[in-house]
Coordinates of C-alpha atoms in Angstrom, one line a residue:
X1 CA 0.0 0.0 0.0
X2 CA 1.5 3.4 -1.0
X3 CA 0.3 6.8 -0.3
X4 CA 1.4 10.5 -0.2
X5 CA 0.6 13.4 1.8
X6 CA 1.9 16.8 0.9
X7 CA 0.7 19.9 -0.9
X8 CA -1.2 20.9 -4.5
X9 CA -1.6 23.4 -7.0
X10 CA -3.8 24.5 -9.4
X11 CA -3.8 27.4 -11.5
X12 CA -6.3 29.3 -14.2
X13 CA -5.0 31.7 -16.7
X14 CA -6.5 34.9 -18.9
X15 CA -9.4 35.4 -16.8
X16 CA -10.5 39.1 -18.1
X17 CA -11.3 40.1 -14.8
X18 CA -8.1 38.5 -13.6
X19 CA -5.5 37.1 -15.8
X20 CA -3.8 34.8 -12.9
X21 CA -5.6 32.4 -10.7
X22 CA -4.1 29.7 -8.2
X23 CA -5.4 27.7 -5.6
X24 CA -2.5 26.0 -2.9
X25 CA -3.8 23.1 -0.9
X26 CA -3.2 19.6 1.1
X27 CA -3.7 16.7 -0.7
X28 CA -3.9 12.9 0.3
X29 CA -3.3 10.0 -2.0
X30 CA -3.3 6.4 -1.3
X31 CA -3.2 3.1 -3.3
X32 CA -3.7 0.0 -2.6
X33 CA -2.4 -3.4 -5.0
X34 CA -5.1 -5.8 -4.1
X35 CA -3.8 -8.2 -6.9
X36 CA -1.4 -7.0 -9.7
X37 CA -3.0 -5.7 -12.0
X38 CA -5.9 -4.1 -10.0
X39 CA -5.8 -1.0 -7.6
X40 CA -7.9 0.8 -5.3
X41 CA -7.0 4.2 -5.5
X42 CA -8.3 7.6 -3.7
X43 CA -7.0 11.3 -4.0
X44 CA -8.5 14.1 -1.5
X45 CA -8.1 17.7 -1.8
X46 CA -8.8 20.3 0.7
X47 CA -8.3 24.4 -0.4
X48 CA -5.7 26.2 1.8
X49 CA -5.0 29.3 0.5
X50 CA -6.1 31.2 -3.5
X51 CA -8.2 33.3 -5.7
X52 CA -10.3 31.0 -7.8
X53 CA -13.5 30.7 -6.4
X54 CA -13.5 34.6 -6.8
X55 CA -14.7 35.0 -10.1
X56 CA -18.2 36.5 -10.7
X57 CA -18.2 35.1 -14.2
X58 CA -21.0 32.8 -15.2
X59 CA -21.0 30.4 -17.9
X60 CA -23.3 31.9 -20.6
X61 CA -22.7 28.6 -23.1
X62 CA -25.5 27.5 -24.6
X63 CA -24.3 23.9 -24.4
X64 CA -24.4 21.4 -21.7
X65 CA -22.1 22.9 -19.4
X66 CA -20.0 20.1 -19.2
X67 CA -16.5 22.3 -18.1
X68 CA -17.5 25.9 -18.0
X69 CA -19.2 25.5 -14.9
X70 CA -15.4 24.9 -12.9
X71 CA -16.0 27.5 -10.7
X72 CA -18.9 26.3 -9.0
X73 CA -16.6 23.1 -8.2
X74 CA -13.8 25.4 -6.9
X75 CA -16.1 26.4 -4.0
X76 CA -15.8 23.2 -2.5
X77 CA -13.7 22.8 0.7
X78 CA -13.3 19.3 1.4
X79 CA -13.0 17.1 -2.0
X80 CA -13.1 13.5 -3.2
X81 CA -10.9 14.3 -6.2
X82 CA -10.7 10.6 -7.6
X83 CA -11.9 7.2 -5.5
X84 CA -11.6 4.1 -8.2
X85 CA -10.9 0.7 -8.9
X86 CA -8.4 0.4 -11.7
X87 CA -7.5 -3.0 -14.0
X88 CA -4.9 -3.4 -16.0
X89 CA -3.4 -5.9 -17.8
X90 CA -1.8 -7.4 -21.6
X91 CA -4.7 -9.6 -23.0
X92 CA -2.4 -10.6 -25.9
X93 CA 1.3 -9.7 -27.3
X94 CA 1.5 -5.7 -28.1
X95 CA -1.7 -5.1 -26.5
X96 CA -2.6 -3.6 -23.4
X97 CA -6.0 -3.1 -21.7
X98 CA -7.5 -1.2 -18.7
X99 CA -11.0 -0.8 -17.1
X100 CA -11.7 1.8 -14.5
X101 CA -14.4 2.4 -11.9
X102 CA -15.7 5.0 -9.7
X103 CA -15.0 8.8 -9.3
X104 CA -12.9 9.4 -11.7
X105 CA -11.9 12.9 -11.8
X106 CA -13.3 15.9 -10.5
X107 CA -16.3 16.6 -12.1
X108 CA -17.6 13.1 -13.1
X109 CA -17.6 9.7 -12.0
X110 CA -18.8 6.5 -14.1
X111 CA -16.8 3.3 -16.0
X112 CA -13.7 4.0 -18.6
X113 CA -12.3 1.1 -20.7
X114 CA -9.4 1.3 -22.9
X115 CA -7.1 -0.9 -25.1
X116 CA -4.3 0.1 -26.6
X117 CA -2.5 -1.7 -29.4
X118 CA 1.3 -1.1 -28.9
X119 CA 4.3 -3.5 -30.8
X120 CA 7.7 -3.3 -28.8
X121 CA 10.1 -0.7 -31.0
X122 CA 7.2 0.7 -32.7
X123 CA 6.4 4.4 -33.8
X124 CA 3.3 3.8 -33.9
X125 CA 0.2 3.4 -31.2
X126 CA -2.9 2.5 -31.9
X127 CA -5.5 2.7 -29.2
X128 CA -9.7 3.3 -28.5
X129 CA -11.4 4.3 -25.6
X130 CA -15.2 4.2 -24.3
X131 CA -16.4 5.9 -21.4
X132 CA -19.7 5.8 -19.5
X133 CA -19.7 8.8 -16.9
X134 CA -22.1 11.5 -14.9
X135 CA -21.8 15.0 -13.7
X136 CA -20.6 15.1 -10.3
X137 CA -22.3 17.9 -7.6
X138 CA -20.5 20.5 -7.3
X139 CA -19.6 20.3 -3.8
X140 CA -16.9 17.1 -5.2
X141 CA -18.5 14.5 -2.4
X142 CA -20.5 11.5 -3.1
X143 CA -23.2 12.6 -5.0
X144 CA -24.5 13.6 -8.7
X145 CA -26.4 15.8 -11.4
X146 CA -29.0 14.6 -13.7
X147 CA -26.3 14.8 -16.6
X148 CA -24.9 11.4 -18.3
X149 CA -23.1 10.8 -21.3
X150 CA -21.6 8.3 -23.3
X151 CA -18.1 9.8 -24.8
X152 CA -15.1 8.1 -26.4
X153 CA -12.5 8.2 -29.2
X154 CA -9.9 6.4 -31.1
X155 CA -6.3 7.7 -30.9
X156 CA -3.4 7.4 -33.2
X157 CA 0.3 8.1 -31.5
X158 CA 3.2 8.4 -33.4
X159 CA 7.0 9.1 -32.6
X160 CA 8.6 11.6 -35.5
X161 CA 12.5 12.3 -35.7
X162 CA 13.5 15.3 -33.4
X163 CA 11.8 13.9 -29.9
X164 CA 8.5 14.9 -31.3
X165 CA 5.2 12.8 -30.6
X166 CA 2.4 13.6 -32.6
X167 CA -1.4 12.4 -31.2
X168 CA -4.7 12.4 -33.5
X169 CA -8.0 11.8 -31.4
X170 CA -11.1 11.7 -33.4
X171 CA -14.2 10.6 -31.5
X172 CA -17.4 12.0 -29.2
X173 CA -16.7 14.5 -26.3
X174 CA -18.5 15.5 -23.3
X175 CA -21.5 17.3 -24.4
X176 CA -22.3 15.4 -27.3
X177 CA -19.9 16.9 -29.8
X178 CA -18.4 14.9 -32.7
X179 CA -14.6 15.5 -33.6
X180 CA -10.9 15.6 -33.5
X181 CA -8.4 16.8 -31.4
X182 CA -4.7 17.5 -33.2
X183 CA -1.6 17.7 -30.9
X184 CA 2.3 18.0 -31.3
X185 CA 4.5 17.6 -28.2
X186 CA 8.2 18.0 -27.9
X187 CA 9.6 15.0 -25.2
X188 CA 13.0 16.3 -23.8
X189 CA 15.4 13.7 -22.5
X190 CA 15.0 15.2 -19.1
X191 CA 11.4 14.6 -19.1
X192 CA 10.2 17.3 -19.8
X193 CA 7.2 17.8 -22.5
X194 CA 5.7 21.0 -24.2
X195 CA 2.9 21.0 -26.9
X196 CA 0.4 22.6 -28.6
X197 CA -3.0 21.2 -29.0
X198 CA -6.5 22.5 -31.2
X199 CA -9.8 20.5 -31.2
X200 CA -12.6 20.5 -33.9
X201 CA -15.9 19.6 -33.2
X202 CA -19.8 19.8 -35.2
X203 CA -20.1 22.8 -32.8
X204 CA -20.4 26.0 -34.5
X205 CA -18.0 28.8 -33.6
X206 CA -21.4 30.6 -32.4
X207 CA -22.3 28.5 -29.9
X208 CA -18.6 27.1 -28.8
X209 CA -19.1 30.8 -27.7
X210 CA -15.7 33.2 -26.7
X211 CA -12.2 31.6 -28.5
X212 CA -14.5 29.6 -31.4
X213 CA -12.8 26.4 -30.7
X214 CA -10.9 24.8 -27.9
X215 CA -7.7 25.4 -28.2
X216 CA -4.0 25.5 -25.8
X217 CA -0.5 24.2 -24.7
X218 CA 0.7 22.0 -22.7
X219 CA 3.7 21.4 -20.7
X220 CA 4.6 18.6 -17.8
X221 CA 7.8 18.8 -15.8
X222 CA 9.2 15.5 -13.5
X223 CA 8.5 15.6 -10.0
X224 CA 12.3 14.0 -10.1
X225 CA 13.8 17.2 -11.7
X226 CA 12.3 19.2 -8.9
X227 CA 12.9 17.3 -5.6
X228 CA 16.1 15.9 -6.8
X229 CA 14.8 12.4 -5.8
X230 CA 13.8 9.4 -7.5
X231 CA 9.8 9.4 -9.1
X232 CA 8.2 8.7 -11.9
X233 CA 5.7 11.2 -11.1
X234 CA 5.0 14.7 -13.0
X235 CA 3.6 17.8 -12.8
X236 CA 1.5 18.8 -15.7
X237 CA -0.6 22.0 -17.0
X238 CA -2.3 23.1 -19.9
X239 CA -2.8 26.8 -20.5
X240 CA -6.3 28.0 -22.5
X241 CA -7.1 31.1 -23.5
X242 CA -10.6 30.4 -22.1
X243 CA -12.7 26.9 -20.8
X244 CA -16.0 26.4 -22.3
X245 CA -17.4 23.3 -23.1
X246 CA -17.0 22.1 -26.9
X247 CA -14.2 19.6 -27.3
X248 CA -14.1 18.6 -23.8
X249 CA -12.5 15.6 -22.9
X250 CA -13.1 13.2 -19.7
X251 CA -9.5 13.2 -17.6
X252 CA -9.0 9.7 -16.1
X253 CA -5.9 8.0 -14.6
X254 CA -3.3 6.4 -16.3
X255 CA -4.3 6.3 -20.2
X256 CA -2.5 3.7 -21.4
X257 CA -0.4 6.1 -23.9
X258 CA 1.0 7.9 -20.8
X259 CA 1.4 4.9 -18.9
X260 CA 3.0 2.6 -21.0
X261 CA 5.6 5.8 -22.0
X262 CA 6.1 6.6 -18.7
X263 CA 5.9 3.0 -16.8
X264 CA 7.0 1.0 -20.0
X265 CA 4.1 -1.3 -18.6
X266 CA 6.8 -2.9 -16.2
X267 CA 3.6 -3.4 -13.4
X268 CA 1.0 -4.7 -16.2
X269 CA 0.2 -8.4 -16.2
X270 CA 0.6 -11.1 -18.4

């Protein structure tokens, strides 16, 4: 059984009424290996210090308000950030496969299953992924909102000369839009990763609302690099000009991309 105790942040950028927004807090993790293969995890927040909840903005979109409504979940003091049960495993050679339970980020909770196809020494990664979820309350606790979906995508990875990765979603996002999502990261041999990301849905540029189409960069840093100790671990932020709620994607634990990158799938079994 592992777990960590130590503090958080969280930060919003180019906010018209304020262009900088942070919230510091503790946070609790824990995980537990019941088998390998399958974990019980559960992450807990709870605000210290910040500015976030001050906003006065309210979401005007006139789609489901699947994201734009992050405010209202800032306001919460005591949080259930994540609480799942996680599988993973290889159900054949190159492949790899996990199914997740639970609360599974912030705002919803519900069942994500993914498989990824992935050949040792490959450029290429090939992987699809379904997802079953509802809208969390706002206060982050135990219970939900009215709102379900069913969202999911297939995903096409692929390592190009320079220590670039580029990454083509195309699928259904969280309020009901059809599309694809384009991305180009840089991968340091450090660790580090910057990138640049755009997303395309059905949703006109009218009703996407304020920036027409979602839209940002991204850029994770090693937990190593910082503490100057051992972990696999990372930091990781991506910068918008402005949330709304077209081309919104679920945010669950360990995609199998990031995990088989990161972990090489060293703790998947056979």
């Amino acid at each position: 059984m592992g777990y960590r105790f130590g503090p958080y942040t969280r930060f919003s950028f180019f906010d018209p009424d304020q262009p900088f927004r942070y919230e510091l807090g503790l946070e609790f993790q824990t995980d537990y290996v019941v088998q390998p293969g399958l974990t019980l995890s559960a992450n807990f927040h709870v605000p210290v210090i910040g500015n976030l909840t001050d906003t006065t903005r309210v979401s005007n979109s006139v789609l489901q308000h699947v994201r734009s409504d992050w405010a209202l979940y800032a306001r919460s003091d005591y949080r259930i950030t994540t609480r799942t049960a996680e599988y993973m495993w290889r159900p054949r050679s190159n492949f790899f496969a996990r199914v997740t339970g639970g609360y599974l980020e912030e705002m919803y909770g519900g069942l994500s299953a993914e498989l990824l196809w992935y050949p040792v020494g490959s450029r290429l990664e090939v992987g699809g992924e379904i997802n079953y979820v509802k809208q969390r309350d706002f206060d982050m606790l135990l219970g939900f909102q009215d709102y379900c979906v069913l969202t999911g995508h297939a995903s096409a990875y692929y390592d190009l000369p320079g220590e670039y990765q580029a990454q083509v979603d195309v699928g259904r996002y969280l309020a009901g839009d059809v599309g694809a999502t384009f991305a180009l990261d840089r991968v340091f041999n450090n660790g580090f990763k910057v990138g640049a990301f755009f997303t395309l849905t059905d949703v006109s540029t009218d009703d996407f609302g304020e920036g027409s189409f979602d839209k940002g960069i991204r850029i994770e840093i090693p937990i190593a690099w910082m503490t100057g100790q051992p972990s696999r671990g990372s930091l990781k932020q991506v910068i918008r000009s402005v949330l709304r709620d077209g081309g919104a994607r679920l945010n669950v634990r360990n995609w199998l991309f990031e995990y088989t990158q990161n972990e090489r799938a060293n703790r998947l079994t056979g």
